[in-house]
XYZ file of C-alpha atoms in Angstrom:
667
model
C 21.923 35.643 -103.219
C 22.728 31.988 -102.004
C 21.193 29.194 -103.595
C 18.566 27.151 -101.804
C 19.811 23.600 -101.322
C 17.676 21.885 -103.109
C 15.818 18.655 -101.852
C 16.221 16.186 -104.913
C 18.626 13.044 -104.718
C 21.953 13.833 -106.210
C 22.792 12.212 -109.178
C 26.139 10.333 -107.768
C 25.576 9.451 -103.946
C 27.771 7.351 -101.463
C 26.970 3.583 -100.599
C 23.921 3.387 -97.838
C 25.325 4.121 -94.536
C 23.733 3.215 -91.030
C 23.013 6.603 -89.019
C 24.084 6.478 -85.252
C 24.903 8.327 -82.295
C 28.254 9.116 -81.017
C 29.834 10.690 -77.965
C 31.741 13.516 -78.284
C 34.330 12.308 -75.988
C 34.407 9.310 -78.471
C 34.929 11.325 -81.538
C 38.346 11.881 -83.007
C 39.605 13.414 -86.637
C 40.508 10.772 -89.036
C 43.793 11.550 -91.028
C 42.292 10.791 -94.252
C 40.375 14.091 -93.653
C 41.388 16.358 -96.186
C 42.020 18.958 -94.281
C 43.430 17.293 -90.994
C 46.376 19.357 -90.086
C 44.601 23.044 -90.991
C 44.232 24.880 -87.813
C 40.648 26.284 -86.566
C 39.751 29.581 -88.628
C 38.247 32.644 -87.352
C 34.802 31.426 -87.964
C 34.273 28.747 -85.492
C 33.188 30.806 -82.794
C 30.394 32.051 -84.686
C 29.856 27.968 -85.666
C 30.005 27.271 -82.364
C 26.894 29.383 -81.212
C 24.942 28.003 -84.153
C 25.193 24.522 -83.064
C 24.993 25.482 -79.673
C 21.577 26.927 -80.614
C 20.497 24.729 -83.718
C 22.217 21.298 -82.972
C 23.963 19.765 -85.818
C 22.353 19.699 -88.870
C 24.258 17.917 -91.296
C 25.569 14.562 -89.499
C 29.532 13.818 -89.688
C 30.296 10.782 -91.727
C 32.701 8.445 -89.675
C 34.247 5.312 -89.549
C 35.432 2.945 -86.602
C 38.228 3.926 -84.753
C 41.586 1.594 -85.069
C 44.096 0.622 -82.744
C 45.200 3.900 -80.657
C 42.536 5.799 -82.163
C 39.033 7.106 -80.496
C 35.783 4.881 -80.963
C 34.942 6.466 -84.172
C 37.125 8.805 -86.633
C 35.512 11.520 -88.309
C 36.170 11.635 -92.156
C 34.158 15.147 -92.725
C 33.118 17.460 -90.505
C 36.297 18.810 -89.292
C 34.916 22.183 -88.618
C 31.425 21.146 -86.608
C 34.273 18.987 -84.311
C 36.389 21.816 -83.756
C 33.113 24.096 -82.562
C 31.537 21.152 -80.402
C 35.214 20.870 -78.742
C 35.183 24.783 -78.516
C 31.668 24.524 -76.616
C 32.790 21.959 -74.492
C 36.117 24.239 -73.321
C 33.652 27.029 -72.972
C 31.767 24.625 -70.555
C 28.442 24.909 -72.901
C 28.394 20.914 -73.405
C 30.666 17.812 -72.165
C 31.762 14.653 -73.091
C 28.537 13.212 -73.023
C 26.949 15.445 -75.753
C 25.710 13.111 -78.007
C 26.265 13.972 -81.902
C 24.055 11.990 -84.800
C 26.486 10.520 -87.205
C 26.556 8.609 -90.418
C 28.922 5.226 -90.108
C 30.852 4.416 -93.262
C 31.867 0.768 -92.347
C 33.371 -0.349 -95.557
C 36.238 1.141 -97.836
C 33.865 2.343 -100.854
C 31.862 4.160 -98.299
C 34.942 5.907 -96.433
C 36.512 6.687 -99.669
C 33.331 8.717 -100.545
C 32.947 9.896 -97.471
C 36.685 11.741 -98.246
C 36.240 12.885 -101.742
C 33.010 13.722 -102.608
C 31.764 17.287 -102.036
C 29.289 17.954 -99.547
C 26.450 18.517 -101.967
C 27.264 14.818 -103.299
C 27.481 13.330 -100.122
C 24.809 14.782 -97.960
C 22.207 16.288 -99.494
C 19.881 18.767 -97.364
C 16.526 19.053 -97.312
C 15.644 22.533 -97.159
C 12.772 21.872 -94.860
C 15.492 20.742 -92.214
C 17.217 24.128 -93.127
C 13.816 26.164 -92.296
C 13.890 23.820 -88.940
C 17.568 24.600 -87.777
C 16.463 28.796 -88.581
C 13.486 28.478 -86.190
C 15.680 27.231 -83.465
C 18.490 29.824 -84.321
C 15.626 32.402 -83.910
C 14.355 31.000 -81.067
C 18.087 31.103 -79.195
C 17.697 34.943 -79.909
C 20.336 34.801 -82.659
C 19.656 38.024 -84.933
C 19.384 37.689 -88.940
C 22.888 39.028 -89.548
C 24.493 36.444 -87.149
C 22.396 33.202 -88.803
C 23.321 34.974 -92.529
C 26.913 34.559 -91.265
C 26.540 31.423 -90.119
C 24.671 29.429 -92.613
C 26.096 31.404 -96.044
C 22.919 33.091 -96.944
C 22.069 36.426 -97.682
C 19.682 38.213 -94.754
C 16.703 38.432 -96.902
C 16.850 34.788 -97.774
C 17.272 34.531 -94.041
C 14.303 36.505 -93.428
C 12.108 34.522 -95.532
C 13.609 31.198 -94.278
C 12.488 32.855 -90.778
C 8.899 33.008 -92.187
C 8.663 29.320 -93.317
C 9.947 28.454 -89.915
C 6.549 29.690 -88.177
C 4.394 27.700 -90.042
C 2.592 25.023 -89.057
C 4.694 22.085 -88.299
C 2.143 20.154 -90.784
C 3.035 22.167 -93.431
C 6.950 21.479 -93.071
C 6.075 17.627 -92.770
C 4.581 18.018 -96.259
C 7.321 19.931 -97.818
C 10.071 17.312 -96.800
C 7.695 14.345 -97.920
C 7.206 15.932 -101.360
C 3.585 16.644 -101.184
C 3.802 20.092 -101.160
C 6.260 22.231 -102.688
C 8.335 25.416 -101.512
C 6.235 27.600 -103.578
C 2.980 26.410 -102.110
C 5.129 26.602 -98.063
C 5.346 30.212 -98.917
C 1.869 30.647 -99.513
C 0.903 28.735 -96.548
C 3.000 30.912 -94.595
C 1.159 34.214 -95.478
C -1.899 32.560 -93.909
C -2.745 34.105 -90.605
C -4.161 31.146 -88.850
C -2.038 28.213 -88.066
C -4.959 26.080 -87.139
C -6.372 26.509 -91.067
C -2.408 26.081 -92.088
C -2.157 22.744 -90.603
C -5.803 21.629 -91.697
C -5.080 22.408 -95.292
C -1.397 21.013 -95.100
C -2.812 17.796 -93.604
C -5.127 17.351 -97.170
C -2.036 17.449 -99.076
C -0.190 14.457 -96.961
C -3.707 12.834 -97.624
C -3.530 13.093 -101.442
C -6.593 15.494 -102.054
C -4.548 19.386 -101.431
C -5.800 21.764 -103.980
C -3.598 24.713 -104.811
C -6.583 27.206 -105.535
C -8.413 26.611 -102.224
C -5.171 27.816 -100.715
C -4.402 30.452 -102.892
C -8.249 31.826 -102.819
C -7.787 31.794 -99.149
C -4.679 33.836 -99.299
C -5.791 36.486 -102.155
C -9.334 36.758 -101.052
C -10.144 40.209 -100.087
C -6.549 41.543 -100.540
C -6.406 44.984 -101.882
C -2.909 45.393 -103.935
C -1.381 48.199 -106.254
C -2.882 46.004 -109.057
C -6.553 46.963 -108.021
C -8.682 49.188 -110.648
C -8.920 51.856 -108.204
C -5.315 52.323 -108.255
C -4.952 53.433 -111.927
C -6.553 56.577 -111.049
C -5.104 57.039 -107.147
C -1.423 55.984 -107.704
C 0.867 54.920 -104.817
C 1.750 58.970 -103.751
C -1.839 59.669 -103.253
C -2.879 56.681 -101.644
C 0.525 57.191 -99.072
C -0.335 61.275 -98.117
C -3.763 60.202 -97.309
C -2.678 57.903 -94.847
C -2.449 54.289 -96.633
C 0.126 51.582 -95.475
C 1.681 49.594 -97.900
C 3.203 46.148 -96.779
C 5.539 44.299 -99.476
C 5.547 40.562 -100.101
C 8.502 39.010 -98.214
C 8.596 36.220 -100.692
C 8.213 38.772 -103.734
C 6.062 36.844 -105.899
C 2.621 38.762 -105.208
C 2.116 42.515 -105.757
C 2.369 44.901 -102.665
C -0.597 44.995 -100.376
C -2.547 48.401 -99.348
C -3.666 47.866 -95.635
C -5.930 50.586 -96.141
C -8.491 49.662 -98.693
C -11.036 52.502 -97.368
C -8.425 55.149 -97.630
C -8.010 53.666 -101.155
C -12.079 53.829 -101.910
C -11.996 57.447 -100.716
C -9.127 58.534 -102.508
C -10.997 57.082 -105.731
C -13.863 58.495 -104.872
C -12.340 62.215 -105.202
C -10.616 61.684 -107.696
C -13.786 60.808 -109.620
C -15.710 63.835 -108.348
C -15.588 65.752 -111.296
C -16.712 63.137 -113.848
C -19.578 63.079 -111.504
C -20.321 66.720 -111.299
C -19.971 66.531 -115.481
C -22.805 64.092 -115.704
C -24.929 65.758 -112.967
C -24.789 68.602 -115.524
C -26.263 66.246 -118.304
C -29.228 66.003 -115.763
C -28.323 62.380 -114.660
C -28.703 60.852 -111.253
C -25.228 59.510 -110.364
C -24.950 56.551 -108.752
C -21.455 55.515 -107.217
C -21.022 51.611 -106.887
C -17.732 49.449 -105.834
C -18.232 47.409 -108.934
C -20.700 46.811 -112.261
C -24.486 46.012 -111.517
C -26.168 44.104 -113.940
C -29.822 45.456 -113.134
C -30.892 48.873 -113.305
C -31.733 50.989 -110.197
C -35.348 51.332 -109.209
C -36.653 53.822 -111.416
C -34.751 52.936 -114.534
C -34.349 50.513 -117.257
C -31.307 49.270 -119.093
C -29.764 50.407 -122.202
C -31.572 49.104 -125.402
C -29.905 47.313 -127.738
C -29.644 49.486 -130.981
C -30.764 48.139 -134.443
C -29.726 50.502 -136.812
C -31.937 49.676 -139.462
C -34.386 51.050 -137.271
C -33.148 54.340 -136.745
C -34.349 57.469 -138.445
C -31.537 59.213 -140.464
C -31.052 62.156 -137.886
C -30.640 59.498 -134.985
C -28.476 57.500 -137.366
C -26.368 60.665 -138.047
C -26.204 61.662 -134.281
C -25.140 58.451 -133.617
C -22.016 58.756 -136.021
C -20.934 61.654 -134.839
C -21.010 60.781 -131.023
C -19.132 57.714 -131.926
C -16.836 60.069 -133.751
C -16.299 62.119 -130.983
C -15.888 59.226 -128.197
C -12.671 58.118 -130.568
C -11.415 61.219 -130.466
C -11.264 61.632 -126.513
C -9.960 58.333 -126.378
C -7.029 58.850 -128.503
C -6.235 61.825 -126.380
C -6.932 59.858 -123.220
C -3.906 57.513 -124.573
C -1.318 60.506 -123.376
C -2.388 60.919 -119.979
C -1.262 58.942 -117.053
C -3.942 57.800 -114.663
C -2.709 59.432 -111.477
C -1.824 63.086 -113.411
C -3.871 66.054 -112.144
C -5.570 66.382 -115.907
C -6.687 63.013 -115.581
C -10.175 63.372 -114.068
C -10.878 66.543 -116.385
C -10.040 64.515 -119.267
C -12.022 61.362 -118.222
C -15.163 63.595 -117.584
C -15.216 64.601 -121.255
C -14.769 61.236 -122.414
C -18.030 59.768 -120.292
C -19.968 62.862 -121.472
C -18.993 61.997 -125.106
C -20.452 58.029 -123.948
C -23.573 59.362 -122.633
C -24.269 60.946 -126.081
C -23.876 57.681 -127.551
C -25.775 55.818 -125.113
C -28.693 58.923 -126.153
C -28.372 59.226 -129.749
C -30.508 56.130 -130.848
C -33.332 56.431 -128.151
C -36.856 57.390 -129.206
C -39.155 56.587 -126.351
C -36.448 57.016 -123.682
C -33.927 59.142 -122.510
C -30.705 58.819 -120.207
C -31.541 59.075 -116.705
C -29.267 57.621 -114.616
C -25.494 56.239 -114.351
C -23.478 53.810 -112.442
C -19.769 54.699 -112.463
C -17.422 51.717 -110.723
C -13.815 50.783 -111.023
C -12.570 49.639 -113.776
C -8.645 48.369 -114.609
C -7.995 50.268 -117.816
C -9.141 53.621 -116.697
C -9.686 53.400 -113.217
C -13.510 54.088 -113.691
C -16.197 52.734 -116.029
C -19.825 53.909 -116.666
C -23.184 52.292 -117.143
C -26.119 54.401 -118.444
C -29.685 54.211 -117.595
C -32.873 55.144 -118.951
C -36.302 56.676 -118.233
C -39.474 56.858 -119.560
C -40.312 60.107 -121.883
C -43.578 61.462 -120.530
C -46.702 60.686 -123.738
C -47.200 64.725 -123.426
C -43.453 65.210 -124.375
C -43.198 63.077 -127.246
C -43.339 63.768 -130.997
C -46.557 63.136 -132.526
C -45.084 60.592 -134.939
C -43.490 58.895 -132.240
C -46.716 58.697 -130.224
C -48.662 56.938 -132.743
C -46.200 54.391 -133.539
C -46.521 53.664 -129.847
C -50.359 53.276 -130.127
C -49.414 50.723 -133.124
C -47.035 48.936 -131.685
C -47.535 45.080 -131.375
C -47.854 44.314 -127.455
C -45.866 40.955 -127.713
C -42.790 43.268 -129.461
C -41.822 45.697 -126.240
C -40.630 49.156 -127.284
C -37.044 49.925 -126.506
C -35.819 49.210 -122.746
C -36.929 46.752 -120.148
C -40.376 45.369 -120.525
C -42.588 44.937 -117.771
C -42.613 41.456 -116.076
C -45.625 39.429 -115.773
C -44.403 37.665 -112.846
C -44.377 39.750 -109.765
C -41.612 38.710 -107.286
C -42.138 39.667 -103.464
C -39.504 40.317 -101.403
C -39.050 37.712 -98.448
C -39.118 38.953 -94.976
C -36.324 37.075 -93.666
C -34.053 37.223 -90.652
C -30.402 37.726 -91.000
C -29.228 39.723 -88.747
C -26.079 38.327 -86.751
C -26.312 34.670 -88.753
C -23.057 33.895 -90.309
C -22.985 32.801 -93.964
C -22.516 29.329 -92.980
C -25.230 29.057 -90.719
C -27.675 30.706 -93.297
C -26.382 28.685 -96.186
C -26.492 25.205 -93.880
C -30.074 26.097 -92.679
C -31.278 26.893 -96.249
C -30.181 23.763 -97.551
C -31.421 21.575 -95.065
C -35.025 23.324 -95.415
C -34.346 22.365 -99.037
C -33.922 19.061 -98.591
C -36.989 18.812 -96.388
C -39.208 20.103 -99.240
C -37.644 17.805 -101.767
C -38.865 14.925 -99.990
C -42.410 16.340 -99.161
C -42.605 16.837 -102.847
C -41.611 13.729 -103.747
C -44.263 12.223 -102.138
C -47.050 14.395 -104.098
C -47.084 13.950 -107.465
C -50.184 16.145 -108.018
C -48.109 18.832 -106.762
C -45.227 18.005 -108.418
C -47.054 18.138 -111.715
C -48.434 21.325 -110.818
C -45.079 22.582 -110.311
C -43.299 21.425 -113.613
C -46.115 22.655 -116.036
C -46.083 26.204 -113.749
C -42.403 26.529 -114.640
C -42.628 25.435 -118.200
C -45.477 28.066 -118.303
C -43.415 31.038 -116.739
C -40.440 30.249 -119.115
C -42.343 29.884 -122.385
C -45.636 31.916 -122.360
C -44.624 34.653 -119.510
C -42.151 37.077 -119.794
C -39.581 36.436 -117.047
C -35.687 36.557 -116.540
C -35.408 32.968 -117.397
C -32.407 32.601 -114.850
C -32.332 29.305 -113.091
C -31.772 31.090 -109.939
C -34.867 32.751 -109.952
C -36.696 29.795 -109.628
C -37.329 27.206 -106.929
C -37.644 24.406 -109.757
C -34.563 23.846 -111.537
C -35.939 22.020 -115.160
C -31.848 21.592 -116.132
C -32.453 18.735 -114.331
C -29.477 18.866 -112.365
C -29.618 16.932 -109.240
C -29.203 18.901 -105.592
C -26.535 18.803 -103.971
C -24.219 20.929 -101.918
C -20.309 20.016 -102.258
C -19.159 16.847 -100.991
C -21.586 16.670 -98.358
C -23.865 13.561 -98.574
C -27.706 13.285 -98.559
C -29.828 13.047 -95.601
C -30.987 9.525 -95.320
C -34.554 9.957 -94.431
C -34.987 13.289 -96.779
C -33.112 13.716 -99.797
C -31.302 10.489 -99.191
C -34.564 8.439 -99.690
C -35.418 9.972 -102.866
C -32.082 9.112 -104.421
C -32.428 5.724 -103.362
C -35.750 5.162 -104.865
C -34.193 6.661 -108.114
C -31.707 4.117 -108.222
C -34.234 1.524 -107.610
C -35.502 3.137 -111.136
C -32.254 3.192 -112.364
C -31.571 -0.523 -111.779
C -35.177 -1.413 -113.442
C -34.188 0.566 -116.350
C -30.926 -1.145 -116.607
C -32.607 -4.805 -116.336
C -34.887 -3.790 -119.567
C -32.419 -3.666 -121.911
C -34.883 -0.500 -123.354
C -33.597 3.159 -124.200
C -35.040 5.977 -121.594
C -38.023 6.794 -123.322
C -39.303 3.005 -124.327
C -38.487 2.366 -120.731
C -40.641 5.146 -119.197
C -43.699 4.346 -121.504
C -43.663 0.882 -120.277
C -44.798 2.084 -116.521
C -47.915 1.909 -115.561
C -49.625 5.649 -114.842
C -48.915 5.365 -111.204
C -45.542 4.434 -111.234
C -44.593 7.090 -113.991
C -46.249 9.779 -112.020
C -44.133 8.820 -108.710
C -41.024 8.664 -111.246
C -42.042 12.191 -112.360
C -42.248 13.721 -108.811
C -39.202 11.897 -107.646
C -37.173 13.788 -110.836
C -39.297 17.029 -110.151
C -38.371 17.050 -106.090
C -34.188 16.401 -106.920
C -34.400 19.343 -109.054
C -35.323 21.819 -106.536
C -32.281 24.395 -105.042
C -33.374 26.923 -102.810
C -29.774 26.663 -100.753
C -28.334 30.948 -100.466
C -24.355 30.576 -99.804
C -24.641 34.068 -98.378
C -27.063 36.079 -95.895
C -26.358 38.806 -98.665
C -27.711 36.682 -101.477
C -31.622 35.965 -100.544
C -33.494 34.473 -103.338
C -36.580 36.766 -103.081
C -38.289 34.827 -106.225
C -37.434 31.365 -105.432
C -38.631 31.784 -101.679
C -41.665 32.757 -102.779
C -42.404 29.723 -104.889
C -40.792 27.732 -102.206
C -43.969 28.995 -100.014
C -46.606 28.202 -102.641
C -45.024 24.760 -102.941
C -44.935 24.148 -99.309
C -48.624 25.165 -98.509
C -49.644 22.911 -101.597
C -48.127 20.145 -99.695
C -48.547 20.734 -96.011
C -44.840 20.163 -95.598
C -43.751 19.500 -92.421
C -39.902 18.618 -92.427
C -40.423 16.943 -88.536
C -42.312 13.858 -89.704
C -39.188 13.038 -91.464
C -36.346 14.164 -89.911
C -35.334 16.377 -86.676
C -32.440 18.441 -86.246
C -28.985 16.087 -85.723
C -25.664 16.796 -84.851
C -24.486 18.037 -88.509
C -27.134 20.513 -88.557
C -27.047 21.867 -85.070
C -23.209 22.423 -85.187
C -23.354 25.084 -87.238
C -25.336 27.238 -84.573
C -23.581 29.283 -81.900
C -24.366 28.635 -78.198
C -26.756 31.735 -77.973
C -28.504 30.392 -81.423
C -28.915 26.852 -79.813
C -30.385 28.082 -76.619
C -32.980 29.953 -78.952
C -34.065 27.060 -80.256
C -34.245 25.282 -77.260
C -36.589 28.039 -75.871
C -38.396 27.426 -79.476
C -39.261 23.548 -78.330
C -40.157 24.964 -75.147
C -37.095 22.971 -73.028
C -37.120 24.335 -69.836
C -33.418 23.099 -68.211
C -31.210 25.663 -66.382
C -28.144 22.958 -67.128
C -28.410 23.831 -70.677
C -26.497 27.032 -70.459
C -23.465 25.650 -68.637
C -22.682 22.955 -71.094
C -20.075 23.128 -73.597
C -20.670 23.584 -76.988
C -20.148 20.056 -77.905
C -21.996 18.900 -75.110
C -25.184 21.481 -75.954
C -25.279 20.355 -79.579
C -25.915 16.866 -78.201
C -28.443 17.574 -75.559
C -30.677 20.056 -78.323
C -30.416 16.884 -80.810
C -31.637 14.637 -78.209
C -34.662 17.013 -77.316
C -35.379 17.408 -80.427
C -35.980 14.329 -81.484
C -37.503 13.462 -78.381
C -40.509 16.002 -79.522
C -40.101 15.146 -82.855
C -39.825 18.682 -83.776
C -37.913 20.640 -86.167
C -37.353 24.799 -86.094
C -39.870 26.891 -87.947
C -36.860 28.540 -90.162
C -36.974 25.050 -91.822
C -40.667 25.262 -92.944
C -40.722 27.446 -95.758
C -44.284 28.378 -95.690
C -43.272 30.836 -92.997
C -42.411 33.144 -95.842
C -45.676 33.199 -97.212
C -47.493 34.856 -94.493
C -44.358 37.715 -94.233
C -44.736 41.220 -95.368
C -43.367 41.646 -98.413
C -41.958 44.995 -99.991
C -40.867 45.971 -103.497
C -36.868 44.755 -104.040
C -34.015 47.547 -104.988
C -32.368 46.134 -107.831
C -29.133 48.013 -107.250
C -29.370 46.929 -103.564
C -29.500 43.567 -104.298
C -27.003 43.318 -106.670
C -24.207 45.102 -104.779
C -25.409 43.729 -101.410
C -26.289 46.959 -100.096
C -23.013 48.859 -99.791
C -21.550 51.970 -100.862
C -24.123 52.671 -103.272
C -25.204 56.559 -103.327
C -27.744 57.984 -105.346
C -27.360 61.907 -105.694
C -30.143 64.065 -105.897
C -31.136 64.660 -109.584
C -29.988 67.974 -111.221
C -32.444 69.348 -113.230
C -32.368 68.604 -117.114
C -30.719 71.587 -119.284
């Protein structure tokens, strides 16, 4: 394969030369040219076609003509001149055809132009080659002809053709050294040219992040490295109708264009495993990924503390682990795509179930979740159910009666804090729209809470009480108040001046007073009057609120319930401080904007005829006139909504591809 020319400046370069344009009729061939007397070779017609399509990419170096010579004489570029003369003879161009040339007007430059090889005399940037190939393609020249004309093999030409189709800003960044050739190839994989240009512009402006580009290219891209492929394999995937696309640049694994075909084939492969586990009396769930929560009605496997086990349980656990080790060794000799693999895996996971069940006393295995895994192609998580009291041995039943209420038995303890399920309308809403709506609503509640120290104190104490005195998950994402003292923000989005921006200004004023005091933080706070201290506490608590939801599939029900309670205590009304502006309204669709106008009682038929930007401005003006904000931004709306129990598995998986098989009868 021909090597791609490098963009670096050569170690030895010619003296600086001016770029000029020369008429073909004024361009002769200097006798100093090392191949002055050589006749035209057989490749000149092909070169002529290339020049007609792409122009003269590498400027010839010329000197001024002398007495009896043409106005300019080519010190190099003999073949390019011959190709142009052939085009003139064919009538494709005439003597007025302009050629970009470099003028060597002193002896040193002229000597360098005659003696130095091409790579040293006129290095060509790869971006120029890409542009030239794009021109050749536009002139209907095929890959074979371009390959022959430029001296590249056909695969390299196809790769450069792909780069020729990227947004011009990408090539501009490549030529300027702001982007590497590898990054340019990543841009070529993005189907949206507008998006290519926007990201490339960040490189020109100096804040390009390659990981962002890579995430866009590789997210949601199924490849041969997918966990399911371990069991399915290429032959089985193709036989099921799946399609494959090889990466043109040879840098990424082959893409599987039909991920649902892969998923179906994988589910068929694990069928024997599911049946074997059902035969053990387990309910079988199949998910696209692991879940951290147990399905409804089941509990996670408790931690096993060996000293608490009976001798029988200890012996059963050791025997079960030994069987797992034996079967794992047997799996080492089996390829995941072999026909025998599912049966071997079924025996392995039945043994794993025995390990999970061995230390249980008051519970038994009740369910299993099967999901893709990169080691074996499938993995399993087991869950338990309580053993009915009338089925417990008498010794264990007595132990249960005497158990310390503060030390729950193995299994998940019932939380003291109920989590009502919020009734949120997300149908038809994009993730960006949903995140923006919850973002602005959070900022509104921050402002109201900052103005009410009494409520802020209640919120803070309640949060501490929940974490230290009650049983709860302890997860910050399950709370409206983020007591880790993280200031609320959304990426690089600036604060809204009349909402959280106002609170930040207050905190900045406290910071300046603290710096002027010369005291340490505790001493400074102690010097504040009670009213000032309470005001500062309210502002700090308020700025730690975080209720933003990045996706419509990740509703934070527990946090929403707390937000509703806080809003009710405050009598929160975001419209007292803010009305929808163009930044907020800009993420709405036209249909959503018209719905907002209906909600605020605007009756104007012109609204339906406006373009998106005009409609945004119209809605913002109407909201400001009415001092109005959408009801969706009022968290207390959730308090009156009907709630229902949350399905942990559905919440974890986003409601995708989780099947509950009818529970088999226990043996």
